[in-house]
Amino acid sequence: MRSFRVLLLHELRSTWLSWTTWATWALFLSLLGTIHWYAILACSRTPMPWTPTEAVFRWFPLPLLCILPLLTMRSLAEERRAGTLGALLTTPASALAVVAAKFTSVWLTWVIFWISFAIFPAVAAHGLGASTDPRIFDGVTLGGGIAFIALSGLLHVSIGMLCGSRTRSPGLAALMTFICLLGLTVSGGLLDALPSDGWEWLGWLKEPADHLRTVGHLEDFASGIVDSQPVVLYLTGCALCLGLTVLAIETAD
Amino acid sequence: MADDATQPDLALEANRLTKRYGALTAIEDISFKVGPGEIVGFLGPNGAGKSTTLRILAGRLLATSGRATIWGESVALEPAKAKQHLAYMPENNPLPEDLRIREYLELRARLKGVEEDQVELRVDQSMHDCDLQGRAGMLIAHLSKGFRQRVGIADALLAQPKIILLDEPTIGLDPHQILGIRDLLRSLRGKMAVLISSHILAEVEQVCDRVIILNRGRIVAQGRTEELRRDLLPSLGHRVVAACTHAELERLTRAMDAQSTCREVRMTGDGWCEFRVVLSPESPARNQLLSSLVSAGLRVREVAEEQAGLEDIFLAATRRDNREART
C-alpha cells in the first residue's frame, strides 16, 4: 500500500509538472468550449429539446477518442521505451502497485479535465444571467454526466493502460487506444443499427448492443437513471484490462 | 529486512539456472553461491549470459528452470521479500530524465521501504558516498554518463541492502571516477555481498574476492584468482636475461622435460639474451630454476616470475571451453 501511495503521488506530480498535460488540457477545454459555445448559439436562435450541457455530453466520444489516448500513451509505453519501468520493478513495489498508481493518476486527471468543463456553463450562466434561462447551467446533467464519465473512465483508461503495456512506442500506444475506444463506442451503435427484423439470425446481437451503447448510458446517467448493467460492464472491464496489464508488465523485457 | 540474528549462510544462490528463448539457450545450468559480505566478479565475453543471469537474480526475468534465492528467499516465489534484500543496477542504468537527483533518490528510497524519517539521511549518505552532494538539484537529463552511473550506484546503496548486483558499473567512467567507484566497492566488503558484471578485468581483479567466468551461457570457471591460476595456467612462466648464444639456448631447451619450453624473446647487441622459460607443473626445475641455469653454464643477470593475470585466466578458461565445444 505504501508503494502505491508513493507511486501515485509521484505520478500525479510528474503528470501535472509536464507541459504535455497542460497542452492536452488546453486542447480539451478548447474542444468542449467550442461545442458549448455553438450549442448556446443554437439554443438562442431556436428553442431546442436539449440544454447546451446535454449537447456537449452527446459529443462525449470526440474528447474520449482524441484526448484520452494522449493521456494514457505516456504512462507505460514511454517508461518501457526509456527502460525506467524495468528499474522500477527491481524495487519491492509490485507490478500491481505500479499499474494501479499509473492508472489512478491518469483516471484522476481525466476526471479533473471533465470537472473543469463546468467552468463553461458557470461562466455562461454568470455572463448571460441565470434568470434568462435556468437551463444554461444544467446542474443535474452536469453532475450525472461527470459521474458517468468517472465510471466509464475506469474502463476507458484501463484500455489505454493495456495498450500502453504492449508497446514501447507512445505513438503506437495512442493509436491502439484510439482504435480500441473507437471500437467500444461505435460498436454498440452499429450493432443497434443492424436490421435485425429482417435478419433474425442476428437477433442474438441485440443484447450485446444494448450493453455497449456508451452514449446511451451517458444520457441515462445525465438524466438521473442509474442502471446496474453499465456499472457492472465498466467495473468488470476495468478489472480485466488492469489484470492483463499487470501480467503484461510482469512478463515484459 | 532480516537482521543479523537471522543471517543465512549464503547471501545469494543460483541453482542450475537455465533460460531458453525458443531454440536459443541464453544460459544453461548456472550454479554459484555468494556469501554475505563477499565481492564476486562476473566475467564473460559479450553474449555469454551475464546480464540474463543478473536479471533473473533481480527478479526481472523468469528462468526456464532452476532456482535463485536472495538472502534465503526464492526470487520466483517470494519476489517482494527477495527484493527487500537486493539492489540491482542494470546495464546502461535507465533513469527518469525529468527528475532531479535528490527527487529521484528520495522516490527510490521510499519505494525500497526506507522509513520516512530516514529518507533524507540515507539520500544524503548515498550522495556523499558517490560524490554527488554538489549536484543534488541537477536534472538527470543534464548529467554526463559518469554521473548517471554514480546516481545508479547511489540508488543501489540507499536502502543498505544485503546484496548488490551491478551490471557494468564503471562503463563510461573516467579513470578518476573508476578509482572512486573501486574504493567505494572495496569499502562495502564485509558489509554487503556484491556481484559485479564487468568487462574490465583489471578492475574485477583488484576489487573482487572471487570470480565467476561465463562462456556461451555456461560457467567455465569459478573460484579465487589464485585457484583459477593453478587450475587453468599450471605452467609457470619466467622471464630470464642471461649471457648465452643460440647454441647454448638450444642445448638448454633440449635438456628440459617435454612439457616445458624455452623460447628466445630477443638478443641484445652486447651478448645478453632475453628468453622466456615456461615450466610444466611436473618440471624438476620448478623450484630451482636459477641454480639449473647457472649449472648449465649461463651467466644470469635477471630471473623474474611471470604472474598470470585475470586476463590470462579469462582467456585460458574461455579458450578451453571453446576447444571442448569444437571437439
XYZ file of C-alpha atoms in Angstrom:
580
model
C 0.000 0.000 0.000
C 2.894 2.337 0.772
C 4.373 1.675 -2.656
C 1.032 2.551 -4.263
C 0.786 5.807 -2.307
C 4.378 6.806 -3.075
C 3.996 5.967 -6.759
C 0.614 7.711 -7.062
C 1.996 10.944 -5.592
C 4.988 10.692 -7.915
C 2.767 10.044 -10.939
C 0.416 12.926 -10.142
C 3.352 15.242 -9.622
C 5.024 14.150 -12.871
C 1.737 14.451 -14.770
C 0.966 17.968 -13.587
C 4.534 19.191 -13.970
C 4.579 18.054 -17.586
C 3.802 20.661 -20.216
C 2.133 17.992 -22.352
C -0.581 17.590 -19.703
C -1.281 21.321 -19.744
C -1.267 21.381 -23.545
C -3.677 18.438 -23.610
C -5.886 20.183 -21.058
C -5.908 23.329 -23.186
C -6.881 21.255 -26.235
C -9.637 19.545 -24.232
C -11.084 22.824 -22.973
C -10.859 24.395 -26.438
C -12.756 21.473 -27.912
C -15.510 21.435 -25.283
C -15.660 25.235 -25.106
C -16.263 25.421 -28.853
C -19.010 22.788 -28.742
C -20.625 24.530 -25.757
C -20.435 27.899 -27.468
C -22.162 26.639 -30.610
C -24.757 24.821 -28.505
C -25.625 28.086 -26.706
C -25.834 29.908 -30.044
C -28.125 27.206 -31.436
C -30.347 27.339 -28.345
C -30.542 31.142 -28.521
C -31.799 31.046 -32.107
C -34.327 28.247 -31.854
C -35.720 26.512 -28.761
C -34.016 23.096 -28.588
C -35.166 19.929 -26.797
C -31.727 19.746 -25.141
C -29.629 22.015 -22.937
C -26.138 23.204 -24.018
C -24.612 20.887 -21.402
C -26.505 17.902 -22.838
C -25.271 18.860 -26.285
C -21.669 18.751 -25.057
C -22.120 15.318 -23.465
C -23.588 13.978 -26.736
C -20.196 14.790 -28.262
C -18.502 12.798 -25.485
C -16.866 10.263 -27.913
C -14.880 13.103 -29.530
C -12.725 14.030 -26.479
C -12.714 10.366 -25.492
C -11.084 9.394 -28.794
C -8.882 12.477 -29.242
C -7.789 13.384 -25.713
C -7.719 10.223 -23.597
C -5.116 8.414 -25.783
C -2.831 11.435 -25.273
C -3.075 10.959 -21.508
C -2.587 7.198 -21.406
C 0.118 6.892 -24.076
C 2.958 8.184 -21.876
C 2.117 6.226 -18.794
C 3.590 2.799 -19.582
C 4.842 2.881 -23.188
C 7.138 5.849 -22.538
C 8.582 4.198 -19.426
C 9.085 0.936 -21.269
C 10.912 2.793 -24.030
C 13.179 4.544 -21.533
C 13.746 1.345 -19.535
C 12.670 3.008 -16.280
C 9.709 0.663 -15.839
C 12.072 -2.302 -15.515
C 14.164 -0.377 -12.991
C 11.009 0.428 -11.019
C 10.148 -3.259 -10.839
C 13.502 -4.118 -9.259
C 12.259 -2.395 -6.083
C 9.914 -4.209 -3.691
C 6.995 -2.363 -5.388
C 4.819 -4.945 -7.142
C 3.675 -4.708 -10.761
C 0.126 -4.344 -9.405
C 1.102 -1.279 -7.332
C 2.877 0.267 -10.328
C -0.065 -0.288 -12.702
C -2.654 0.789 -10.106
C -0.761 4.028 -9.361
C -0.362 4.925 -13.021
C -3.985 4.036 -13.756
C -5.309 6.098 -10.826
C -3.195 9.074 -11.823
C -4.498 9.099 -15.418
C -8.062 8.434 -14.295
C -7.977 11.325 -11.801
C -6.518 13.605 -14.489
C -9.282 12.601 -16.904
C -11.967 13.290 -14.286
C -10.347 16.646 -13.387
C -10.416 17.577 -17.081
C -14.158 16.931 -17.172
C -14.847 18.718 -13.882
C -13.047 21.732 -15.323
C -15.584 21.750 -18.154
C -18.087 23.063 -15.562
C -16.372 26.442 -15.972
C -18.173 26.995 -19.288
C -21.777 26.591 -18.059
C -20.839 28.585 -14.941
C -19.334 31.441 -16.973
C -22.257 31.367 -19.402
C -24.766 31.462 -16.556
C -22.884 34.307 -14.901
C -22.440 36.275 -18.123
C -25.924 35.791 -19.527
C -27.666 35.761 -16.160
C -29.157 32.513 -14.916
C -32.552 34.208 -14.781
C -32.524 34.465 -18.610
C -32.792 30.676 -18.897
C -32.131 28.420 -15.908
C -31.188 25.637 -18.348
C -27.931 27.424 -19.178
C -26.422 25.950 -16.028
C -27.896 22.439 -16.056
C -26.500 21.117 -12.780
C -28.243 17.725 -12.866
C -26.991 16.887 -16.349
C -23.535 18.172 -15.481
C -23.272 16.091 -12.282
C -24.774 12.969 -13.864
C -22.582 13.301 -16.958
C -19.376 13.709 -14.976
C -20.376 10.788 -12.721
C -20.825 8.634 -15.823
C -17.507 9.771 -17.279
C -15.814 8.895 -13.991
C -17.420 5.436 -14.083
C -16.861 4.704 -17.774
C -13.396 6.252 -17.455
C -12.404 3.249 -15.348
C -12.765 1.030 -18.422
C -11.570 3.595 -20.959
C -8.388 4.456 -19.037
C -7.670 0.787 -18.310
C -7.905 0.059 -22.066
C -5.316 2.799 -22.603
C -3.085 1.253 -19.933
C -3.357 -2.192 -21.524
C -2.466 -0.789 -24.957
C 0.481 1.104 -23.421
C 1.789 -2.053 -21.787
C 2.074 -3.862 -25.114
C 4.429 -1.468 -26.871
C 7.480 0.736 -26.311
C 6.168 3.410 -28.673
C 3.902 6.085 -27.126
C 2.564 6.945 -30.603
C 1.599 3.356 -31.286
C 0.067 3.097 -27.795
C -2.106 6.155 -28.545
C -3.166 4.695 -31.909
C -4.031 1.316 -30.362
C -6.043 3.063 -27.630
C -7.858 5.154 -30.233
C -8.812 2.050 -32.238
C -9.985 0.115 -29.159
C -12.028 3.042 -27.825
C -13.482 3.662 -31.285
C -14.494 0.011 -31.464
C -16.040 0.155 -27.999
C -18.027 3.361 -28.517
C -19.072 2.777 -32.109
C -19.784 -0.953 -31.985
C -22.817 -0.504 -29.727
C -24.399 1.934 -32.170
C -23.516 -0.187 -35.202
C -24.925 -3.362 -33.680
C -28.046 -1.487 -32.637
C -28.488 -0.201 -36.192
C -28.440 -3.691 -37.703
C -31.773 -4.557 -39.403
C -32.414 -7.465 -37.071
C -36.104 -7.594 -38.028
C -35.189 -8.853 -41.474
C -32.128 -10.787 -40.300
C -33.491 -12.910 -37.451
C -30.245 -14.829 -37.205
C -28.620 -11.624 -35.918
C -31.085 -11.356 -33.083
C -28.527 -12.548 -30.548
C -26.596 -9.292 -31.132
C -29.361 -7.212 -29.604
C -28.243 -7.849 -26.039
C -24.531 -7.077 -26.538
C -25.552 -3.965 -28.493
C -27.609 -2.834 -25.522
C -24.604 -3.365 -23.209
C -22.251 -1.394 -25.426
C -24.255 1.760 -26.272
C -21.909 4.129 -24.441
C -23.651 7.370 -25.439
C -26.976 5.868 -24.366
C -25.511 5.051 -20.959
C -24.281 8.620 -20.655
C -27.715 10.022 -21.480
C -29.283 7.712 -18.878
C -26.828 8.865 -16.226
C -27.234 12.523 -17.182
C -30.967 12.228 -16.752
C -30.558 10.569 -13.349
C -31.212 6.948 -14.386
C -28.633 4.582 -12.877
C -28.723 1.135 -14.495
C -26.621 -1.610 -12.931
C -25.740 -3.129 -16.345
C -23.235 -0.458 -17.397
C -21.868 -0.259 -13.855
C -21.041 -3.974 -13.959
C -19.713 -3.690 -17.526
C -17.320 -0.850 -16.725
C -16.131 -2.281 -13.415
C -15.502 -5.811 -14.701
C -13.988 -4.499 -17.934
C -11.638 -2.305 -15.921
C -10.606 -5.201 -13.643
C -9.965 -7.435 -16.676
C -7.888 -4.828 -18.524
C -5.821 -3.946 -15.449
C -5.232 -7.635 -14.692
C -3.973 -8.181 -18.232
C -1.815 -5.050 -17.929
C -0.189 -6.360 -14.744
C 0.555 -9.678 -16.488
C 1.971 -7.832 -19.499
C 4.211 -5.687 -17.282
C 5.455 -8.640 -15.249
C 6.492 -10.530 -18.360
C 7.769 -7.529 -20.350
C 11.511 -7.342 -21.001
C 14.823 -6.892 6.360
C 16.477 -9.831 8.008
C 18.581 -8.815 10.975
C 21.983 -10.282 11.680
C 20.493 -12.796 14.122
C 18.704 -14.473 11.204
C 21.558 -14.097 8.747
C 21.601 -17.001 6.294
C 24.817 -18.799 5.340
C 24.507 -17.567 1.785
C 23.608 -14.119 0.523
C 22.759 -15.370 -2.924
C 22.442 -18.757 -4.571
C 21.857 -19.659 -8.188
C 20.977 -23.311 -8.567
C 21.003 -24.775 -12.073
C 19.513 -21.661 -13.687
C 18.565 -22.128 -17.327
C 16.914 -19.629 -19.632
C 15.747 -20.531 -23.109
C 14.182 -18.319 -25.755
C 12.632 -20.890 -28.072
C 15.510 -22.846 -29.598
C 18.101 -20.404 -28.248
C 19.631 -21.199 -24.872
C 20.815 -18.000 -23.215
C 22.161 -19.655 -20.061
C 22.335 -23.289 -19.041
C 22.817 -24.918 -15.651
C 24.275 -21.823 -13.998
C 25.063 -22.597 -10.355
C 27.052 -20.477 -7.924
C 26.917 -19.105 -4.413
C 27.872 -15.768 -2.902
C 28.442 -15.447 0.813
C 27.421 -12.439 2.948
C 29.858 -9.553 2.555
C 31.688 -11.203 -0.332
C 32.558 -9.331 -3.546
C 32.358 -11.534 -6.616
C 33.206 -10.685 -10.208
C 31.075 -11.983 -13.041
C 33.086 -12.199 -16.247
C 32.344 -13.299 -19.752
C 32.527 -12.224 -23.365
C 29.588 -10.401 -24.967
C 26.535 -12.648 -25.162
C 27.859 -15.048 -22.524
C 24.692 -14.626 -20.438
C 25.910 -12.333 -17.652
C 23.083 -9.810 -17.909
C 20.490 -12.565 -18.324
C 21.692 -14.196 -15.105
C 21.658 -10.887 -13.229
C 18.156 -10.115 -14.499
C 16.932 -13.481 -13.258
C 18.534 -12.884 -9.868
C 16.954 -9.409 -9.732
C 13.503 -10.872 -10.447
C 13.180 -9.110 -13.799
C 13.219 -12.292 -15.832
C 11.808 -15.723 -15.111
C 14.181 -18.627 -15.532
C 13.032 -21.529 -17.678
C 14.254 -23.835 -14.926
C 16.383 -23.678 -11.810
C 16.124 -21.738 -8.585
C 17.508 -18.410 -7.449
C 17.480 -17.374 -3.800
C 18.333 -13.994 -2.311
C 19.030 -13.949 1.422
C 17.180 -17.240 1.753
C 14.087 -16.076 -0.175
C 13.138 -17.574 -3.520
C 13.205 -14.887 -6.217
C 10.411 -16.557 -8.194
C 8.132 -17.498 -5.280
C 8.695 -14.576 -2.895
C 9.810 -11.732 -5.188
C 8.799 -8.912 -2.833
C 10.705 -10.432 0.112
C 13.742 -11.196 -2.047
C 13.811 -7.653 -3.464
C 13.851 -6.183 0.054
C 17.385 -7.533 0.426
C 18.539 -6.664 -3.059
C 19.626 -3.682 -5.115
C 20.198 -4.032 -8.841
C 21.847 -1.577 -11.175
C 21.150 -2.691 -14.739
C 23.496 -2.161 -17.660
C 23.082 1.368 -19.127
C 21.258 2.329 -15.928
C 17.997 3.823 -17.233
C 16.937 6.904 -15.232
C 13.924 9.231 -15.482
C 15.147 12.322 -17.290
C 12.617 14.715 -15.790
C 13.632 14.288 -12.137
C 16.383 15.914 -10.139
C 18.958 13.663 -8.480
C 17.626 14.220 -4.969
C 13.995 13.750 -6.053
C 14.870 10.506 -7.782
C 16.821 9.112 -4.856
C 14.069 10.097 -2.399
C 11.487 8.333 -4.548
C 13.644 5.206 -4.767
C 14.317 5.240 -1.025
C 10.588 5.346 -0.277
C 9.888 2.557 -2.768
C 12.601 0.464 -1.168
C 10.893 0.743 2.191
C 13.227 3.225 3.915
C 11.371 4.742 6.877
C 10.084 8.237 6.168
C 12.206 9.876 8.893
C 15.314 8.143 7.486
C 14.821 9.035 3.818
C 16.687 12.339 3.880
C 19.540 10.888 5.925
C 20.011 7.895 3.611
C 19.824 10.020 0.488
C 22.452 12.394 1.878
C 24.681 9.456 2.848
C 24.393 7.790 -0.575
C 25.066 11.062 -2.383
C 28.093 11.625 -0.148
C 29.411 8.095 -0.823
C 29.084 8.626 -4.572
C 30.347 12.213 -4.535
C 27.074 13.697 -5.723
C 26.409 16.288 -2.992
C 27.111 19.302 -5.202
C 24.711 18.124 -7.868
C 21.645 17.161 -5.822
C 19.460 19.701 -7.613
C 20.558 18.844 -11.149
C 18.122 17.374 -13.627
C 19.087 13.812 -14.520
C 18.653 14.727 -18.203
C 21.634 17.095 -17.868
C 24.008 14.546 -16.288
C 27.016 13.051 -18.024
C 27.324 9.277 -18.393
C 29.683 9.105 -15.419
C 27.325 10.959 -13.113
C 24.398 8.842 -14.259
C 26.391 5.756 -13.262
C 27.060 7.335 -9.885
C 23.356 8.029 -9.410
C 22.701 4.350 -10.177
C 25.236 3.235 -7.583
C 23.875 5.740 -5.036
C 20.436 4.265 -5.668
C 21.815 0.759 -5.081
C 23.257 1.810 -1.708
C 20.151 3.687 -0.490
C 18.348 1.002 1.455
C 21.567 -0.627 2.708
C 20.659 -3.935 1.036
C 22.318 -7.251 1.802
C 23.159 -7.889 -1.842
C 24.022 -5.555 -4.692
C 24.028 -6.640 -8.326
C 25.959 -4.267 -10.574
C 25.890 -4.768 -14.323
C 28.909 -2.977 -15.846
C 29.058 -0.291 -13.116
C 32.114 1.558 -14.423
C 31.204 1.672 -18.082
C 31.622 5.241 -19.346
C 33.520 6.461 -16.287
C 36.832 8.317 -16.497
C 39.900 6.891 -14.647
C 39.355 9.154 -11.609
C 35.749 8.072 -11.319
C 36.726 4.418 -11.733
C 39.154 4.769 -8.843
C 36.413 6.344 -6.738
C 33.951 3.557 -7.514
C 36.649 0.956 -6.864
C 37.319 2.425 -3.415
C 33.614 2.571 -2.746
C 33.170 -1.097 -3.667
C 36.137 -2.064 -1.504
C 34.527 -0.233 1.410
C 31.453 -2.470 1.024
C 33.468 -5.649 1.654
C 32.102 -7.388 4.717
C 29.003 -5.179 4.795
C 27.174 -6.219 1.648
C 27.531 -9.022 -0.869
C 28.333 -7.557 -4.269
C 28.119 -9.314 -7.621
C 29.789 -7.227 -10.337
C 29.497 -7.961 -14.003
C 32.291 -6.234 -15.866
C 34.402 -6.350 -18.978
C 37.234 -4.530 -17.234
C 39.257 -7.447 -15.904
C 41.823 -5.357 -14.049
C 39.055 -3.742 -12.095
C 37.487 -7.073 -11.141
C 40.884 -8.455 -10.174
C 41.548 -5.548 -7.835
C 38.168 -5.460 -6.167
C 36.756 -8.974 -6.118
C 37.360 -11.842 -3.709
C 36.295 -14.384 -6.292
C 35.442 -14.534 -9.971
C 32.923 -16.497 -11.998
C 33.666 -16.851 -15.702
C 30.855 -17.461 -18.165
C 31.177 -18.517 -21.773
C 28.367 -19.335 -24.181
C 25.799 -19.415 -21.366
C 27.709 -21.764 -19.068
C 30.070 -21.300 -16.161
C 33.523 -22.357 -17.339
C 35.469 -21.457 -14.212
C 34.894 -20.041 -10.759
C 36.982 -19.511 -7.678
C 39.681 -17.273 -6.251
C 42.139 -15.879 -8.770
C 44.996 -17.988 -7.345
C 42.912 -21.173 -7.538
C 41.955 -20.447 -11.136
C 45.560 -19.656 -11.965
C 46.654 -23.038 -10.605
C 43.808 -24.807 -12.380
C 43.896 -23.079 -15.755
C 47.502 -21.943 -16.062
C 49.528 -24.503 -14.112
C 52.683 -23.829 -16.129
C 54.961 -21.314 -14.505
C 56.465 -18.649 -16.768
C 59.784 -16.862 -16.121
C 61.492 -14.056 -17.928
C 65.258 -14.662 -17.982
C 68.075 -12.398 -19.133
C 71.402 -14.246 -19.435
C 74.599 -14.155 -21.434
C 74.277 -17.020 -23.885
C 74.403 -17.912 -27.531
C 71.745 -19.507 -29.738
C 73.521 -22.838 -29.420
C 73.547 -22.700 -25.624
C 69.869 -21.815 -25.593
C 69.039 -24.753 -27.864
C 71.016 -27.071 -25.609
C 69.100 -25.763 -22.627
C 65.769 -26.333 -24.389
C 66.712 -29.941 -25.226
C 67.645 -30.555 -21.609
C 64.191 -29.579 -20.365
C 61.285 -32.010 -19.952
C 58.813 -32.368 -22.814
C 56.102 -30.152 -21.291
C 58.393 -27.239 -20.510
C 59.509 -24.709 -23.100
C 62.282 -22.217 -23.528
C 61.814 -19.553 -26.194
C 64.112 -16.731 -27.180
C 62.477 -13.320 -26.991
C 65.269 -11.081 -28.213
C 69.047 -10.985 -28.430
C 70.656 -7.747 -27.334
C 73.698 -6.471 -29.169
C 76.021 -6.717 -26.151
C 75.735 -10.508 -25.817
C 72.750 -10.709 -23.469
C 69.771 -12.784 -24.451
C 66.255 -12.364 -23.139
C 64.170 -15.541 -23.184
C 61.045 -16.971 -21.662
C 61.038 -20.272 -19.770
C 57.680 -21.939 -19.151
C 57.961 -24.837 -16.733
C 55.393 -27.609 -16.505
C 53.934 -28.363 -13.048
C 55.990 -31.596 -13.012
C 59.276 -29.970 -14.019
C 62.078 -30.669 -11.522
C 63.475 -27.194 -12.272
C 60.334 -25.515 -10.910
C 61.868 -24.733 -7.518
C 65.483 -24.371 -8.633
C 65.432 -22.578 -11.958
C 68.241 -20.181 -11.138
C 70.653 -22.895 -9.979
C 69.731 -25.002 -13.035
C 70.604 -22.112 -15.346
C 73.888 -21.432 -13.567
C 74.864 -25.098 -13.554
C 74.131 -25.117 -17.314
C 76.961 -22.603 -17.595
C 74.934 -19.432 -18.163
C 75.765 -16.027 -16.691
C 72.365 -14.927 -15.399
C 71.534 -11.241 -14.985
C 67.799 -11.422 -14.280
C 65.106 -14.010 -13.481
C 61.508 -12.825 -12.949
C 58.464 -14.972 -12.333
C 55.539 -14.014 -14.589
C 52.289 -13.829 -12.677
C 49.322 -14.766 -14.880
C 46.732 -12.001 -14.604
C 42.986 -12.341 -14.669
C 43.065 -11.564 -18.368
C 45.226 -14.671 -18.974
C 42.950 -16.739 -16.760
C 39.866 -15.434 -18.541
C 41.343 -16.187 -21.958
C 42.506 -19.627 -20.858
C 39.078 -20.506 -19.445
C 37.132 -19.327 -22.489
C 39.638 -20.904 -24.934
C 39.464 -24.222 -23.104
C 35.669 -24.118 -23.282
C 35.680 -23.208 -26.968
C 38.125 -26.055 -27.655
C 35.917 -28.518 -25.791
C 32.863 -27.283 -27.710
C 34.655 -27.869 -31.045
C 35.707 -31.393 -30.138
